[in-house]
Amino acid sequence: MKILIKNKDINEALKKVSNLGFVPTMGSLHKGHEYLIKQSQKRCKQTLVSIFVNPTQFNNKKDYLSYPKNLKKDLNILKKLKVNFVYIPNKKDIYSFKRKKKIILKKENKVLCAKSRKGHFEGVIDIMDRLTNIIKPNKIFMGEKDYQQLLLVKKFIEKKYEIKIVPCKTVRNKNKLALSSRNQLLDKRDLIKAGKIAKDLFHFKIFLRNKKKTKSLLQKKKELLKKKFDIKIDYLEIRKKNNLKSSSTIRNSKIFIAYFINKVRLIDNF
Ligand code: AMP
């Protein structure tokens, strides 16, 4: 496994590599990341994983500073998985050039996390553009766990580059809780609670199957979850799978949730 830090290391190491799979991460790796890596290894000759906690996608400095980091453990995981390259850039190199065209989200895209985390996806798209430009992979593997991110990045990258974004299913623990680096910030009781919320929403999705008007049911569910689990809900919405437009039925749609347990913000979709 080659560890690459500088952009010139990348150019040198990847000179003769064809069919490269790229898995971008912010580290604190878990089985969700491992699944993405395995998908890349199945479909590509070589795999590169990046670890970079991107400051520009955090709309809150405290959140950025408290984001879990564990480079030593991450490198052990990647070694065991026989990843070919790990790219650990530093901020200075990544942001050494100014972008020509500012990234601006269309009004129609300012929903869900784009509404509540101002500047977040602009930061995500910008970093994905920079990393793609440096690495020039053939395929990029991204998780459906961050569904809105996946759709926005896919649209931008596939329009600009001849690269495919490969969506990968959400990996969950035995309690149905979606794995996330942020789960490390929760204690055991809160992890169990988050699992119960996920299970509840899986059942709710089945319940919604034949319902034509879901708006009031959704509102009721929101109040119920707030009371039952003592959480703050940022949003609980049903939106179309392909374009995230608002939807009144669950057909071709998903349930999206963002909520806080204590001060930790979790997102999921069903
Ligand atoms: P992160 O390190 O959280 O920025 O995530 C890096 C990539 O892993 C993103 O494409 C995420 O969508 C994906 N990912 C995170 N959690 C999971 C999960 N539980 N299952 C599948 N993919 C995930």
Coordinates of C-alpha atoms and ligand atoms in Angstrom, one line a residue, residues 24-27 30 32-33 36 67 141-146 149 168-171 178-181, ligand 1:
P24 CA -13.3 9.5 -1.0
T25 CA -13.6 9.5 2.8
M26 CA -13.1 11.8 5.8
G27 CA -11.5 8.9 7.7
H30 CA -16.1 1.7 9.4
G32 CA -19.7 1.3 5.4
H33 CA -16.4 2.6 4.0
L36 CA -17.3 1.0 -0.8
Y67 CA -15.1 15.3 13.8
F141 CA -17.6 4.9 -5.3
M142 CA -20.1 6.8 -3.0
G143 CA -22.6 5.7 -0.4
E144 CA -26.4 6.1 -0.5
K145 CA -26.2 6.9 3.2
D146 CA -25.5 10.5 2.0
Q149 CA -24.6 14.4 -1.6
C168 CA -23.3 1.8 -3.0
K169 CA -26.0 0.7 -0.6
T170 CA -26.1 1.8 3.0
V171 CA -24.4 -0.5 5.5
A178 CA -26.6 3.3 9.4
L179 CA -22.9 3.2 10.2
S180 CA -21.4 6.6 10.4
S181 CA -18.2 8.1 11.8
Ligands
AMP1 P1 -17.5 10.1 5.0 O1 -16.2 9.6 5.4 O2 -18.6 10.0 6.1 O3 -17.4 11.4 4.3 O4 -18.1 9.1 3.9 C1 -17.3 8.7 2.8 C2 -18.2 7.9 1.9 O5 -18.6 6.7 2.6 C3 -19.4 8.6 1.4 O6 -19.6 8.3 0.0 C4 -20.5 8.1 2.2 O7 -21.8 8.1 1.6 C5 -20.0 6.6 2.4 N1 -20.6 6.1 3.6 C6 -20.7 6.6 4.9 N2 -21.4 5.8 5.7 C7 -21.8 4.7 5.0 C8 -22.6 3.6 5.2 N3 -23.1 3.3 6.4 N4 -22.8 2.7 4.2 C9 -22.4 3.0 3.0 N5 -21.6 4.0 2.6 C10 -21.3 4.9 3.6

